[in-house]
Every structure is written in C-alpha cells, then in structure tokens.
C-alpha cells in the first residue's frame, strides 16, 4: 500500500533552523520521494518503508530540539504526481 505523508517539524526554541534542515536532509537521503515547500515536507512511498524511516527520523529530529511539535498527516495513496486541474 502506497501512502503520502505531510510533515511539519516546529521546534519551540530560538535557534530552530538547524533542526529543520537536518530533518529534511535526512529524509532526502532516505531514498524515498521527498518534496518540500515553505510550510511542510511531503514523503511518498510504500507504507512499511515510509513508516520505518519516519519512525527513526522523527525520533532523531525531536531529540535534537529542547521542545518541539511534529505534525503528521497520512493519505492512503501516492499523491506525488498531483497537479491541480483548475
């Protein structure tokens, strides 16, 4: 089963950028399809592969900040090729 996941890491601290950059770079290096925009990062792939990588990378990202939030949305389909038709 393929999934699409939207992630937003929000460190609750002054020096927040390094944690976000490291998180995104780790996701890019995972071999999954990763797309980014200014508000979130999307990851696409097979459920077990995506969740296995996210389990590790989300834990690492949260351990790298003093306090933080991780928002996650999961859609049961691969939407990586989505293009608006309007």
GROMACS .gro file of N, CA and C in nm:
model
  258
    1UNK      N    1   0.085  -0.117   0.000
    1UNK     CA    2   0.000   0.000   0.000
    1UNK      C    3   0.089   0.124   0.000
    2UNK      N    4   0.065   0.213  -0.092
    2UNK     CA    5   0.139   0.338  -0.100
    2UNK      C    6   0.070   0.446  -0.020
    3UNK      N    7   0.153   0.535   0.037
    3UNK     CA    8   0.099   0.645   0.116
    3UNK      C    9   0.170   0.775   0.080
    4UNK      N   10   0.103   0.884   0.117
    4UNK     CA   11   0.160   1.019   0.110
    4UNK      C   12   0.156   1.073   0.252
    5UNK      N   13   0.266   1.132   0.296
    5UNK     CA   14   0.275   1.183   0.432
    5UNK      C   15   0.319   1.328   0.427
    6UNK      N   16   0.247   1.413   0.499
    6UNK     CA   17   0.286   1.553   0.513
    6UNK      C   18   0.338   1.573   0.654
    7UNK      N   19   0.456   1.631   0.665
    7UNK     CA   20   0.522   1.651   0.794
    7UNK      C   21   0.557   1.798   0.814
    8UNK      N   22   0.539   1.844   0.937
    8UNK     CA   23   0.586   1.975   0.975
    8UNK      C   24   0.654   1.963   1.110
    9UNK      N   25   0.782   1.993   1.115
    9UNK     CA   26   0.857   1.997   1.240
    9UNK      C   27   0.861   2.142   1.286
   10UNK      N   28   0.818   2.166   1.410
   10UNK     CA   29   0.817   2.300   1.466
   10UNK      C   30   0.894   2.301   1.597
   11UNK      N   31   1.023   2.331   1.592
   11UNK     CA   32   1.100   2.344   1.716
   11UNK      C   33   1.053   2.468   1.792
   12UNK      N   34   1.034   2.454   1.922
   12UNK     CA   35   0.990   2.566   2.005
   12UNK      C   36   1.111   2.624   2.077
   13UNK      N   37   1.197   2.687   1.999
   13UNK     CA   38   1.319   2.744   2.052
   13UNK      C   39   1.369   2.850   1.955
   14UNK      N   40   1.460   2.935   2.001
   14UNK     CA   41   1.510   3.044   1.917
   14UNK      C   42   1.588   2.994   1.796
   15UNK      N   43   1.681   2.905   1.815
   15UNK     CA   44   1.766   2.856   1.707
   15UNK      C   45   1.700   2.732   1.644
   16UNK      N   46   1.597   2.753   1.565
   16UNK     CA   47   1.514   2.643   1.515
   16UNK      C   48   1.557   2.589   1.379
   17UNK      N   49   1.624   2.670   1.297
   17UNK     CA   50   1.653   2.629   1.160
   17UNK      C   51   1.742   2.505   1.148
   18UNK      N   52   1.849   2.490   1.226
   18UNK     CA   53   1.934   2.371   1.208
   18UNK      C   54   1.859   2.239   1.226
   19UNK      N   55   1.767   2.232   1.320
   19UNK     CA   56   1.691   2.109   1.341
   19UNK      C   57   1.604   2.076   1.221
   20UNK      N   58   1.542   2.176   1.163
   20UNK     CA   59   1.456   2.155   1.046
   20UNK      C   60   1.540   2.114   0.925
   21UNK      N   61   1.651   2.182   0.904
   21UNK     CA   62   1.739   2.150   0.791
   21UNK      C   63   1.792   2.008   0.803
   22UNK      N   64   1.837   1.969   0.921
   22UNK     CA   65   1.888   1.832   0.941
   22UNK      C   66   1.780   1.728   0.916
   23UNK      N   67   1.658   1.756   0.961
   23UNK     CA   68   1.546   1.663   0.941
   23UNK      C   69   1.518   1.644   0.792
   24UNK      N   70   1.512   1.753   0.719
   24UNK     CA   71   1.484   1.744   0.575
   24UNK      C   72   1.598   1.673   0.502
   25UNK      N   73   1.722   1.704   0.536
   25UNK     CA   74   1.835   1.638   0.471
   25UNK      C   75   1.833   1.487   0.498
   26UNK      N   76   1.797   1.447   0.618
   26UNK     CA   77   1.787   1.304   0.648
   26UNK      C   78   1.679   1.237   0.566
   27UNK      N   79   1.565   1.304   0.549
   27UNK     CA   80   1.458   1.248   0.467
   27UNK      C   81   1.501   1.238   0.322
   28UNK      N   82   1.570   1.339   0.272
   28UNK     CA   83   1.620   1.336   0.133
   28UNK      C   84   1.713   1.217   0.111
   29UNK      N   85   1.796   1.187   0.209
   29UNK     CA   86   1.895   1.079   0.197
   29UNK      C   87   1.834   0.940   0.213
   30UNK      N   88   1.707   0.933   0.248
   30UNK     CA   89   1.642   0.805   0.278
   30UNK      C   90   1.612   0.720   0.156
   31UNK      N   91   1.610   0.782   0.037
   31UNK     CA   92   1.574   0.709  -0.083
   31UNK      C   93   1.425   0.718  -0.116
   32UNK      N   94   1.347   0.778  -0.027
   32UNK     CA   95   1.205   0.799  -0.053
   32UNK      C   96   1.187   0.920  -0.143
   33UNK      N   97   1.069   0.933  -0.202
   33UNK     CA   98   1.035   1.053  -0.277
   33UNK      C   99   1.000   1.161  -0.175
   34UNK      N  100   1.072   1.272  -0.179
   34UNK     CA  101   1.053   1.381  -0.083
   34UNK      C  102   1.035   1.511  -0.159
   35UNK      N  103   0.927   1.582  -0.129
   35UNK     CA  104   0.901   1.714  -0.186
   35UNK      C  105   0.888   1.813  -0.071
   36UNK      N  106   0.934   1.934  -0.093
   36UNK     CA  107   0.930   2.035   0.013
   36UNK      C  108   0.864   2.162  -0.037
   37UNK      N  109   0.806   2.235   0.056
   37UNK     CA  110   0.759   2.369   0.030
   37UNK      C  111   0.786   2.450   0.157
   38UNK      N  112   0.759   2.579   0.160
   38UNK     CA  113   0.793   2.659   0.277
   38UNK      C  114   0.719   2.619   0.405
   39UNK      N  115   0.611   2.545   0.395
   39UNK     CA  116   0.531   2.514   0.513
   39UNK      C  117   0.541   2.370   0.561
   40UNK      N  118   0.581   2.278   0.472
   40UNK     CA  119   0.584   2.137   0.512
   40UNK      C  120   0.671   2.056   0.417
   41UNK      N  121   0.688   1.932   0.453
   41UNK     CA  122   0.763   1.837   0.371
   41UNK      C  123   0.672   1.718   0.345
   42UNK      N  124   0.669   1.672   0.221
   42UNK     CA  125   0.588   1.555   0.186
   42UNK      C  126   0.680   1.439   0.151
   43UNK      N  127   0.640   1.320   0.199
   43UNK     CA  128   0.716   1.197   0.174
   43UNK      C  129   0.619   1.097   0.114
   44UNK      N  130   0.665   1.025   0.011
   44UNK     CA  131   0.579   0.931  -0.062
   44UNK      C  132   0.648   0.797  -0.073
   45UNK      N  133   0.569   0.690  -0.065
   45UNK     CA  134   0.625   0.558  -0.085
   45UNK      C  135   0.539   0.449  -0.027
   46UNK      N  136   0.596   0.331  -0.021
   46UNK     CA  137   0.527   0.213   0.032
   46UNK      C  138   0.517   0.226   0.184
   47UNK      N  139   0.401   0.193   0.239
   47UNK     CA  140   0.370   0.218   0.380
   47UNK      C  141   0.480   0.172   0.475
   48UNK      N  142   0.519   0.045   0.468
   48UNK     CA  143   0.616  -0.007   0.564
   48UNK      C  144   0.751   0.063   0.552
   49UNK      N  145   0.794   0.092   0.431
   49UNK     CA  146   0.922   0.161   0.411
   49UNK      C  147   0.916   0.303   0.466
   50UNK      N  148   0.809   0.375   0.434
   50UNK     CA  149   0.795   0.513   0.480
   50UNK      C  150   0.788   0.517   0.632
   51UNK      N  151   0.705   0.434   0.691
   51UNK     CA  152   0.687   0.440   0.836
   51UNK      C  153   0.812   0.396   0.910
   52UNK      N  154   0.887   0.303   0.856
   52UNK     CA  155   1.011   0.260   0.919
   52UNK      C  156   1.111   0.376   0.922
   53UNK      N  157   1.125   0.445   0.811
   53UNK     CA  158   1.217   0.558   0.804
   53UNK      C  159   1.168   0.673   0.891
   54UNK      N  160   1.038   0.702   0.885
   54UNK     CA  161   0.985   0.811   0.966
   54UNK      C  162   0.999   0.783   1.115
   55UNK      N  163   0.982   0.659   1.155
   55UNK     CA  164   0.998   0.624   1.297
   55UNK      C  165   1.135   0.667   1.346
   56UNK      N  166   1.237   0.636   1.270
   56UNK     CA  167   1.374   0.672   1.307
   56UNK      C  168   1.398   0.822   1.296
   57UNK      N  169   1.361   0.881   1.183
   57UNK     CA  170   1.394   1.022   1.157
   57UNK      C  171   1.314   1.118   1.244
   58UNK      N  172   1.188   1.087   1.274
   58UNK     CA  173   1.110   1.174   1.361
   58UNK      C  174   1.166   1.171   1.503
   59UNK      N  175   1.204   1.055   1.550
   59UNK     CA  176   1.263   1.044   1.684
   59UNK      C  177   1.393   1.124   1.692
   60UNK      N  178   1.479   1.109   1.591
   60UNK     CA  179   1.604   1.183   1.587
   60UNK      C  180   1.579   1.333   1.585
   61UNK      N  181   1.483   1.377   1.505
   61UNK     CA  182   1.453   1.520   1.493
   61UNK      C  183   1.400   1.576   1.626
   62UNK      N  184   1.315   1.502   1.693
   62UNK     CA  185   1.261   1.551   1.820
   62UNK      C  186   1.366   1.549   1.931
   63UNK      N  187   1.458   1.455   1.925
   63UNK     CA  188   1.565   1.452   2.023
   63UNK      C  189   1.662   1.568   2.004
   64UNK      N  190   1.666   1.626   1.885
   64UNK     CA  191   1.759   1.734   1.854
   64UNK      C  192   1.711   1.872   1.903
   65UNK      N  193   1.588   1.879   1.952
   65UNK     CA  194   1.535   2.007   1.999
   65UNK      C  195   1.499   1.996   2.147
   66UNK      N  196   1.499   2.113   2.214
   66UNK     CA  197   1.460   2.115   2.355
   66UNK      C  198   1.311   2.086   2.370
   67UNK      N  199   1.232   2.154   2.289
   67UNK     CA  200   1.087   2.136   2.285
   67UNK      C  201   1.045   2.151   2.140
   68UNK      N  202   0.947   2.072   2.100
   68UNK     CA  203   0.904   2.084   1.961
   68UNK      C  204   0.776   2.008   1.934
   69UNK      N  205   0.719   2.040   1.820
   69UNK     CA  206   0.597   1.975   1.773
   69UNK      C  207   0.626   1.907   1.640
   70UNK      N  208   0.561   1.794   1.617
   70UNK     CA  209   0.570   1.726   1.488
   70UNK      C  210   0.426   1.701   1.442
   71UNK      N  211   0.389   1.765   1.333
   71UNK     CA  212   0.258   1.745   1.274
   71UNK      C  213   0.273   1.644   1.162
   72UNK      N  214   0.177   1.550   1.155
   72UNK     CA  215   0.184   1.448   1.050
   72UNK      C  216   0.044   1.418   0.999
   73UNK      N  217   0.033   1.412   0.866
   73UNK     CA  218  -0.091   1.370   0.800
   73UNK      C  219  -0.056   1.256   0.706
   74UNK      N  220  -0.139   1.155   0.702
   74UNK     CA  221  -0.115   1.040   0.615
   74UNK      C  222  -0.236   1.018   0.526
   75UNK      N  223  -0.210   1.005   0.396
   75UNK     CA  224  -0.315   0.976   0.298
   75UNK      C  225  -0.284   0.840   0.237
   76UNK      N  226  -0.385   0.757   0.224
   76UNK     CA  227  -0.367   0.622   0.170
   76UNK      C  228  -0.369   0.625   0.018
   77UNK      N  229  -0.266   0.681  -0.040
   77UNK     CA  230  -0.242   0.681  -0.184
   77UNK      C  231  -0.115   0.760  -0.210
   78UNK      N  232  -0.052   0.736  -0.321
   78UNK     CA  233   0.067   0.812  -0.357
   78UNK      C  234   0.022   0.932  -0.440
   79UNK      N  235   0.034   1.051  -0.383
   79UNK     CA  236  -0.011   1.174  -0.448
   79UNK      C  237   0.107   1.255  -0.502
   80UNK      N  238   0.223   1.193  -0.517
   80UNK     CA  239   0.343   1.265  -0.557
   80UNK      C  240   0.334   1.326  -0.696
   81UNK      N  241   0.244   1.276  -0.779
   81UNK     CA  242   0.231   1.329  -0.914
   81UNK      C  243   0.112   1.424  -0.927
   82UNK      N  244   0.057   1.469  -0.817
   82UNK     CA  245  -0.061   1.557  -0.819
   82UNK      C  246  -0.029   1.690  -0.888
   83UNK      N  247  -0.119   1.728  -0.977
   83UNK     CA  248  -0.115   1.859  -1.041
   83UNK      C  249  -0.256   1.915  -1.040
   84UNK      N  250  -0.275   2.037  -0.995
   84UNK     CA  251  -0.410   2.095  -0.996
   84UNK      C  252  -0.460   2.111  -1.139
   85UNK      N  253  -0.589   2.089  -1.156
   85UNK     CA  254  -0.651   2.099  -1.289
   85UNK      C  255  -0.751   2.213  -1.294
   86UNK      N  256  -0.714   2.322  -1.232
   86UNK     CA  257  -0.803   2.439  -1.233
   86UNK      C  258  -0.726   2.566  -1.248
   0.00000   0.00000   0.00000
